[in-house]
Short mmCIF file of C-alpha atoms and ligand atoms in Angstrom, two decimals:
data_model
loop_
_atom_site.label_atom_id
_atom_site.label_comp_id
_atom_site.label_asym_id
_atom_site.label_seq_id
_atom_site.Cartn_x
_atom_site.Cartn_y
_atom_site.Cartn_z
CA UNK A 282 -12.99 -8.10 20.11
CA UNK A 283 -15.95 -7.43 22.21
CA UNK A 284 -13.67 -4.77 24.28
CA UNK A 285 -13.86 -2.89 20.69
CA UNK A 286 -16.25 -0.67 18.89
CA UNK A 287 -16.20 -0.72 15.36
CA UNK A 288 -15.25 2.67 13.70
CA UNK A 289 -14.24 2.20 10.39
CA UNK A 290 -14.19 -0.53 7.10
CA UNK A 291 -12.23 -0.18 4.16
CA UNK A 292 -12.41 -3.19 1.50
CA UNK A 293 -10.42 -5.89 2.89
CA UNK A 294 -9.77 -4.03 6.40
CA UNK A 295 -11.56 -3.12 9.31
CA UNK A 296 -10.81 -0.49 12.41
CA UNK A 297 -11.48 -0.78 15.79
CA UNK A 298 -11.52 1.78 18.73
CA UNK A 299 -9.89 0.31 21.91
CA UNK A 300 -10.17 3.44 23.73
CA UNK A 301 -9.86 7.85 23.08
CA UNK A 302 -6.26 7.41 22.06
CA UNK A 303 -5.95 3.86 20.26
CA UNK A 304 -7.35 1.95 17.60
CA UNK A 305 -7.35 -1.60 16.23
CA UNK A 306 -6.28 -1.50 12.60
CA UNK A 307 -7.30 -5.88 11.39
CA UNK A 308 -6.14 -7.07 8.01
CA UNK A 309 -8.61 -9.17 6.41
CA UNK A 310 -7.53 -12.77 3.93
CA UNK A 311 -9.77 -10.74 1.63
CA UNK A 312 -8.92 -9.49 -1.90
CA UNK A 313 -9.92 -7.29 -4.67
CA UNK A 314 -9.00 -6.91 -8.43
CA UNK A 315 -10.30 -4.55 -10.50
CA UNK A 316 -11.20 -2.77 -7.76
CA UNK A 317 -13.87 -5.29 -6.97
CA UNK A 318 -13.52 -7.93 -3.49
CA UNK A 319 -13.59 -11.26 -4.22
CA UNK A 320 -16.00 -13.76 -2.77
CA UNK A 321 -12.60 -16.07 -2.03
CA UNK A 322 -10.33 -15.54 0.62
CA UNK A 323 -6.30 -15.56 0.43
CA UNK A 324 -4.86 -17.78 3.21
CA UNK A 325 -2.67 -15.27 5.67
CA UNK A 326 -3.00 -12.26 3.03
CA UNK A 327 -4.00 -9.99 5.87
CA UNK A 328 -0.74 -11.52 8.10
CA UNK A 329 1.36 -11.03 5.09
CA UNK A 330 0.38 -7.10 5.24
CA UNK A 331 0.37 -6.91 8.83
CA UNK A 332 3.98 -8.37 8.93
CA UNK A 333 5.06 -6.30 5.75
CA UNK A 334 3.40 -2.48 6.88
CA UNK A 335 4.96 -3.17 10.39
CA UNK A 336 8.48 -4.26 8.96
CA UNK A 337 8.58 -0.65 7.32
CA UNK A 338 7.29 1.23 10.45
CA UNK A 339 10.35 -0.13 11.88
CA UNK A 340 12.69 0.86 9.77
CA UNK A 341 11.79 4.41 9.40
CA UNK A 342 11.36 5.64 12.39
CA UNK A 343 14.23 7.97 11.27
CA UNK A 344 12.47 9.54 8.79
CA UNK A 345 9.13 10.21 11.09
CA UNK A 346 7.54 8.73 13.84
CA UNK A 347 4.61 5.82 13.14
CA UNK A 348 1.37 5.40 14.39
CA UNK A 349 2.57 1.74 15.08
CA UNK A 350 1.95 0.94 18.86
CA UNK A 351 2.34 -3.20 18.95
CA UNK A 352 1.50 -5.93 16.73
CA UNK A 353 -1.09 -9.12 18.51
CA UNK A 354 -0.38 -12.72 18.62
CA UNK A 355 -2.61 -13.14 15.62
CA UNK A 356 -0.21 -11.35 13.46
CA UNK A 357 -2.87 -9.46 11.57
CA UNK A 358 -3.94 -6.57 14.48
CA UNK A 359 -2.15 -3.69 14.44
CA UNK A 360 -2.76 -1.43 17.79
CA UNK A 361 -2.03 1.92 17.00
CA UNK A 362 -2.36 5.43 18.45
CA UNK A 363 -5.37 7.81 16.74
CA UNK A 364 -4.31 10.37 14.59
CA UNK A 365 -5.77 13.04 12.96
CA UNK A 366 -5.19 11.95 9.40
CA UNK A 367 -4.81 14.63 6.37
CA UNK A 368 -7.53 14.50 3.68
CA UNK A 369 -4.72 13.65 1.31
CA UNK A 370 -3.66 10.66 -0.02
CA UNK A 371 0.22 10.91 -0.52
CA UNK A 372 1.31 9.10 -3.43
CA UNK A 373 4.49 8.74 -4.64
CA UNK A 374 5.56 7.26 -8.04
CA UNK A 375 8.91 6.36 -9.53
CA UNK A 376 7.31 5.28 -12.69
CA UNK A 377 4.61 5.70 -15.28
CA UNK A 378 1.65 3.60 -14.57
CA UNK A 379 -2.06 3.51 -13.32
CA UNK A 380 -4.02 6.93 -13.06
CA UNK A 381 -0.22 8.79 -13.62
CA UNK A 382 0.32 6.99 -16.98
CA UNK A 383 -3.44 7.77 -17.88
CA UNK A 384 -2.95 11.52 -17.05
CA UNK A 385 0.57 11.70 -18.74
CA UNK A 386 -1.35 10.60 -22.26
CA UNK A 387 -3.95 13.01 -21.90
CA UNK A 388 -2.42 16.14 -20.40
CA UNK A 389 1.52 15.26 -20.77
CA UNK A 390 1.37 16.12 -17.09
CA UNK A 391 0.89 14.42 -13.28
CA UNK A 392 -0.59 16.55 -10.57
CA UNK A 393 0.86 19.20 -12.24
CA UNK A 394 4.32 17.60 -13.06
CA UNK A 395 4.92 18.42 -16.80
CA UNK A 396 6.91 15.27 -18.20
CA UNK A 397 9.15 15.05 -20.94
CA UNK A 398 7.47 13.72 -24.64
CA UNK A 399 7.62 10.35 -25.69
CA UNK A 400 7.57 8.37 -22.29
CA UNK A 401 6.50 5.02 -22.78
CA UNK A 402 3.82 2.55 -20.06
CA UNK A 403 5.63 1.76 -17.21
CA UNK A 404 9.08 3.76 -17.62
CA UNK A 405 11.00 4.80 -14.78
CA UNK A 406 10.68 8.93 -14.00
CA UNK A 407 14.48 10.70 -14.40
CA UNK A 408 13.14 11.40 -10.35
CA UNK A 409 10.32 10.28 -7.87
CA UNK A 410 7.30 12.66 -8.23
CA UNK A 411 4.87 13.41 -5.28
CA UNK A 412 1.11 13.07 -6.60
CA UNK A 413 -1.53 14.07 -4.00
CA UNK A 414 -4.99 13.04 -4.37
CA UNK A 415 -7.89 13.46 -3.19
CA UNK A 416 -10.01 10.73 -0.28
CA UNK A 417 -13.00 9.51 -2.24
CA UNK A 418 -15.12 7.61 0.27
CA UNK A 419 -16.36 5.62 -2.41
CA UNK A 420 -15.47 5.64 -6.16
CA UNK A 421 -11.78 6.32 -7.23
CA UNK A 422 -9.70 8.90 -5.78
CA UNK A 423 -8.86 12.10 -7.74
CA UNK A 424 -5.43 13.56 -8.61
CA UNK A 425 -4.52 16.82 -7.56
CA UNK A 426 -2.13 19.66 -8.11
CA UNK A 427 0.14 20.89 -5.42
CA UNK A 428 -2.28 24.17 -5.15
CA UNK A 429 -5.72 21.75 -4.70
CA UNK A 430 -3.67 19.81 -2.10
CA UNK A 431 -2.15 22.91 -0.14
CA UNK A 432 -6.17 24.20 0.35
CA UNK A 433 -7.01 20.83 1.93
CA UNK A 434 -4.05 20.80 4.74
CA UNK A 435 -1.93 23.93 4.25
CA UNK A 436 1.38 25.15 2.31
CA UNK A 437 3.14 24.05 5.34
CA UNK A 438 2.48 20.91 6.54
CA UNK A 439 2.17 20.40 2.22
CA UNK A 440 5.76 20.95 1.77
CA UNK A 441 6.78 18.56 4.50
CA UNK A 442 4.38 15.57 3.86
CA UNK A 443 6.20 16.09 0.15
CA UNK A 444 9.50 15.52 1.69
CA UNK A 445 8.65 13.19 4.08
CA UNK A 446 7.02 11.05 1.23
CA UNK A 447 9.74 11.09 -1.04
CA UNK A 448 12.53 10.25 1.68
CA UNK A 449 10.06 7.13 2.58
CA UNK A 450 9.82 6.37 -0.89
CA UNK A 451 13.58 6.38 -1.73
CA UNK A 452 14.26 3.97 1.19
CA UNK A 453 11.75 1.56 0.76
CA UNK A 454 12.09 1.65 -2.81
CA UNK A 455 16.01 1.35 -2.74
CA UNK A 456 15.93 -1.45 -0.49
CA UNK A 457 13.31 -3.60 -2.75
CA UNK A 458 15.34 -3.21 -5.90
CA UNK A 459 18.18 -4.77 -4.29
CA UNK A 460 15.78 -7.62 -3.14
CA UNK A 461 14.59 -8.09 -7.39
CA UNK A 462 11.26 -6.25 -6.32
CA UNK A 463 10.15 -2.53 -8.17
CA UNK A 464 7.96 -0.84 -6.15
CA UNK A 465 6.94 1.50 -8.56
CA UNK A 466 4.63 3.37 -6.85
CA UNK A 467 3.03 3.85 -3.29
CA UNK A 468 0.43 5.67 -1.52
CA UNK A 469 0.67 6.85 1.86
CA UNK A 470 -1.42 8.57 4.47
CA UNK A 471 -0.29 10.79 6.84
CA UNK A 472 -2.02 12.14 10.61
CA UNK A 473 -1.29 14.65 13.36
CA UNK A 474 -0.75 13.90 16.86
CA UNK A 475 -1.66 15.54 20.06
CA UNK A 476 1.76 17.81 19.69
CA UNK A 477 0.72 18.62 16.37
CA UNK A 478 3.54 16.10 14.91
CA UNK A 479 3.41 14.70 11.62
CA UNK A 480 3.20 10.70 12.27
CA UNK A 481 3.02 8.34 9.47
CA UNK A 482 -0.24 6.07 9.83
CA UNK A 483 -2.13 3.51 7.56
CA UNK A 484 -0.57 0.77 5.84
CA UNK A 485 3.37 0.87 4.54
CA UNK A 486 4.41 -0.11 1.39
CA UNK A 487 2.07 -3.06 1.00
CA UNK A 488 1.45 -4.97 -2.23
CA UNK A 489 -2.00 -3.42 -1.80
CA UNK A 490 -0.87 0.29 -1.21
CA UNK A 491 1.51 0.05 -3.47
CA UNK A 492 2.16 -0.69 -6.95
CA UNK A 493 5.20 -4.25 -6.67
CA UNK A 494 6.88 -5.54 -10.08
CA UNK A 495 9.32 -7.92 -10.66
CA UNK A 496 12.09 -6.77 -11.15
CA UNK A 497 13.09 -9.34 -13.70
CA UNK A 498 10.25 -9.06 -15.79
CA UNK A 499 10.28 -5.41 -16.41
CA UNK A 500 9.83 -3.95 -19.68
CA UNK A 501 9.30 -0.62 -20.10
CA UNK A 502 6.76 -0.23 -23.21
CA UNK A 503 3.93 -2.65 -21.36
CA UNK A 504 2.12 -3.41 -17.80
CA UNK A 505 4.69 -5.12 -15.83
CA UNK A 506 3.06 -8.65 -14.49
CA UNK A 507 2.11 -7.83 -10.61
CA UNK A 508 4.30 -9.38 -8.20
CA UNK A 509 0.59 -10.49 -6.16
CA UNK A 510 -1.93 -10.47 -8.28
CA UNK A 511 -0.95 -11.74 -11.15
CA UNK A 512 -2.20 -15.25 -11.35
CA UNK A 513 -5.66 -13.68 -10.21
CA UNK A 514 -5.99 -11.25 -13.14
CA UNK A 515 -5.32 -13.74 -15.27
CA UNK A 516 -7.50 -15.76 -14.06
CA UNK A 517 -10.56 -13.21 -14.15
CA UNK A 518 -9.46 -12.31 -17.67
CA UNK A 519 -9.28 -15.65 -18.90
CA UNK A 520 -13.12 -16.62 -17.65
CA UNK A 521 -14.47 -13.03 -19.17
CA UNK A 522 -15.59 -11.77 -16.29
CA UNK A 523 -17.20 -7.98 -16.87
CA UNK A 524 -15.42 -7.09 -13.98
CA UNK A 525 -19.13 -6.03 -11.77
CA UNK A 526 -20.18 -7.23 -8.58
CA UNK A 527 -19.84 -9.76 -7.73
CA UNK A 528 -16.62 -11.26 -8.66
CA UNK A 529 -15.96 -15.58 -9.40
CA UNK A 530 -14.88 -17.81 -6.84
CA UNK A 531 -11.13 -18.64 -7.23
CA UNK A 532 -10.24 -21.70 -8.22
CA UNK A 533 -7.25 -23.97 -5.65
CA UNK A 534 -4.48 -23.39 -7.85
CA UNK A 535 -5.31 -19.55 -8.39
CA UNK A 536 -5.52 -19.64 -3.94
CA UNK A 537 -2.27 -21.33 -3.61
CA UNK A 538 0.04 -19.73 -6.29
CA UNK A 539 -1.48 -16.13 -5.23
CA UNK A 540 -0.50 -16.86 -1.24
CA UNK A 541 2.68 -17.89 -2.50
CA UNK A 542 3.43 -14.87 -3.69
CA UNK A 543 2.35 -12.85 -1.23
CA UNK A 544 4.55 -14.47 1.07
CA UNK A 545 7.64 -14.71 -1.19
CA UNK A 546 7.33 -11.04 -1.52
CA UNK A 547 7.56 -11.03 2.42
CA UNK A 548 10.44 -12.88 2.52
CA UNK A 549 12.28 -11.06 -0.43
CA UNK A 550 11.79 -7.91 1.59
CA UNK A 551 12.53 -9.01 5.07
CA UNK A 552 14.64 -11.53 5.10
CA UNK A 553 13.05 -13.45 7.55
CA UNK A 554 10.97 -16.56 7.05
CA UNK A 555 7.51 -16.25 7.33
CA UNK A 556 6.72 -18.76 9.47
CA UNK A 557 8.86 -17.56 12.12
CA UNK A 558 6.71 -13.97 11.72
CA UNK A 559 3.61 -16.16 12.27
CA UNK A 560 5.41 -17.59 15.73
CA UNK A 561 6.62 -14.79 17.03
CA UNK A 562 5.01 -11.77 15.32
CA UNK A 563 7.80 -8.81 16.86
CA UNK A 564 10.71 -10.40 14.92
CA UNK A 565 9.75 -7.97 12.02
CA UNK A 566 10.18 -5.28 14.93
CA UNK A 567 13.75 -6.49 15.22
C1 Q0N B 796 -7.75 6.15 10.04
N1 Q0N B 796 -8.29 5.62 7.97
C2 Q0N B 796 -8.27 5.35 6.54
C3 Q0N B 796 -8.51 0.77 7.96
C4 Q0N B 796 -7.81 1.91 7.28
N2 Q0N B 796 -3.96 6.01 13.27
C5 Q0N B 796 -5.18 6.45 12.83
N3 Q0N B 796 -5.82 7.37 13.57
C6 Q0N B 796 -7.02 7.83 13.18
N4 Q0N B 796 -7.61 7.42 12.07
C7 Q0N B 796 -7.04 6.51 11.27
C8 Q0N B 796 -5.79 5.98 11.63
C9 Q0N B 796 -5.12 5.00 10.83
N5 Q0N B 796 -4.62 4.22 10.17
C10 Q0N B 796 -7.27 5.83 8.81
N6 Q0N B 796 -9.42 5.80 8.61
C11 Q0N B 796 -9.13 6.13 9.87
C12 Q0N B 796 -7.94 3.95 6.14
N7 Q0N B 796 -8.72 2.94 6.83
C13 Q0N B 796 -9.79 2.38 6.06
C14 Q0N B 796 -10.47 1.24 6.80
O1 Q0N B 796 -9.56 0.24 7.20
#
């Protein structure tokens, strides 16, 4: 990419600028768990995402325009047009788990959602709840209440990123359960365009923006195994690890089961084999 200046890392991506309007979003084969990167890679993670994020882009263009422009040959670049992204993160969550289910114990309330008593771990919400936080640039992001979030973009442009997020939500989340997958909960991040448009930009409804269950393995009560990761947590809890840097080496059998899950939740989801993504990256576009 020597046409590229680098303008951005996050854990296990990177961002390029190709010129004043576009950027180079790359998905890495790298993974974290407990919030820590792993010094092993997972063959075609990054592809998996790529293929995944631009899948969704495609099919909700009718809820709001994407910052999707085209996908490369090497099926893990996405080129995509530069937004100016809220200082939100929009989260959505169908059920009680992660930071929401921490907050629910402590305050009986999310982002200033007051819940009903007595939920248990992991139990589906009587609706979808819209759960702003906060950008940390490093460290974990904070939860915020509608009136936090409205002083960081406006009442406005609030109330329509809410609604926007829970329409994406509902589709993407309707159209997993009927492939056996939960998404139970998702973060999204939104930008602004030159006409002042809301445009969805980021990552969509990856295993590593959002939270993906089995569906046949849920049990409200308990974490819910995740559909990715699984086999890696396990794996780290199993050896002791104290969960600092730097994180152990993954054994083969960890690798392979781990990219076979990745790409059986691409399949489940899109119907398509993932091989023929890998060949011809635009079928997803289809
Ligand atoms: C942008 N981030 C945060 C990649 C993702 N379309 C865009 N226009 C302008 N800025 C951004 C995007 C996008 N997407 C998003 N930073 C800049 C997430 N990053 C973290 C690093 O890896």
């Amino acid at each position: 990419m020597s046409e590229a200046t680098h303008v951005g890392s996050g854990k296990v991506r990177e961002l390029y600028a190709l010129d004043d309007d576009r950027l180079l979003l790359v998905a890495s084969d790298r993974i974290s768990t407990f919030d820590v990167v792993l010094p092993t890679e997972i063959p075609d993670k990054g592809r998996v995402l790529t293929g995944l994020s631009a899948f969704w882009f495609a099919r909700t263009t009718g809820v709001v325009p994407n910052h999707l422009l085209s996908l490369r040959d090497d099926a893990r670049s996405t080129e995509c047009r530069r937004l100016e992204m809220l200082p939100i993160e929009c989260v959505v969550r169908g059920y009680l788990a992660g930071s929401g289910w921490k907050d629910y114990l402590a305050t009986g309330e999310v982002c200033g959602h007051h819940l009903a008593e007595g939920l248990a771990e992991s139990e589906r919400l009587p609706q979808p709840i819209f759960t702003p936080a906060t950008k940390a640039q490093t460290g974990h992001d904070e939860n915020i209440d509608r009136a936090a979030a409205a002083a960081l973009v406006g009442e406005e442009r609030l109330a329509e990123v809410e609604a926007t997020a829970l329409s994406l939500y509902e589709l993407a989340s309707d159209h997993a359960r009927s492939r056996g997958i939960i998404l139970a909960d998702t973060k999204l991040e939104f930008g602004i365009d030159d006409q002042g448009r809301l445009v969805l930009g980021d990552e969509a409804f990856t295993p590593d923006s959002s939270r993906f269950w089995p569906a046949d393995a849920y049990r409200p009560g308990s974490t819910p195994p995740s559909f990715d990761k699984q086999f890696v947590r396990d794996y780290c809890e199993a050896l002791g690890w104290d969960k600092s840097h730097p994180g152990p080496e993954l054994p083969d059998d960890v690798v392979d089961g781990t990219r076979a899950r990745y790409v059986e939740a691409f399949e489940r989801l899109t119907e398509i084999p993932f091989d023929d993504y890998l060949a011809e990256p635009t079928v997803v576009l289809a």
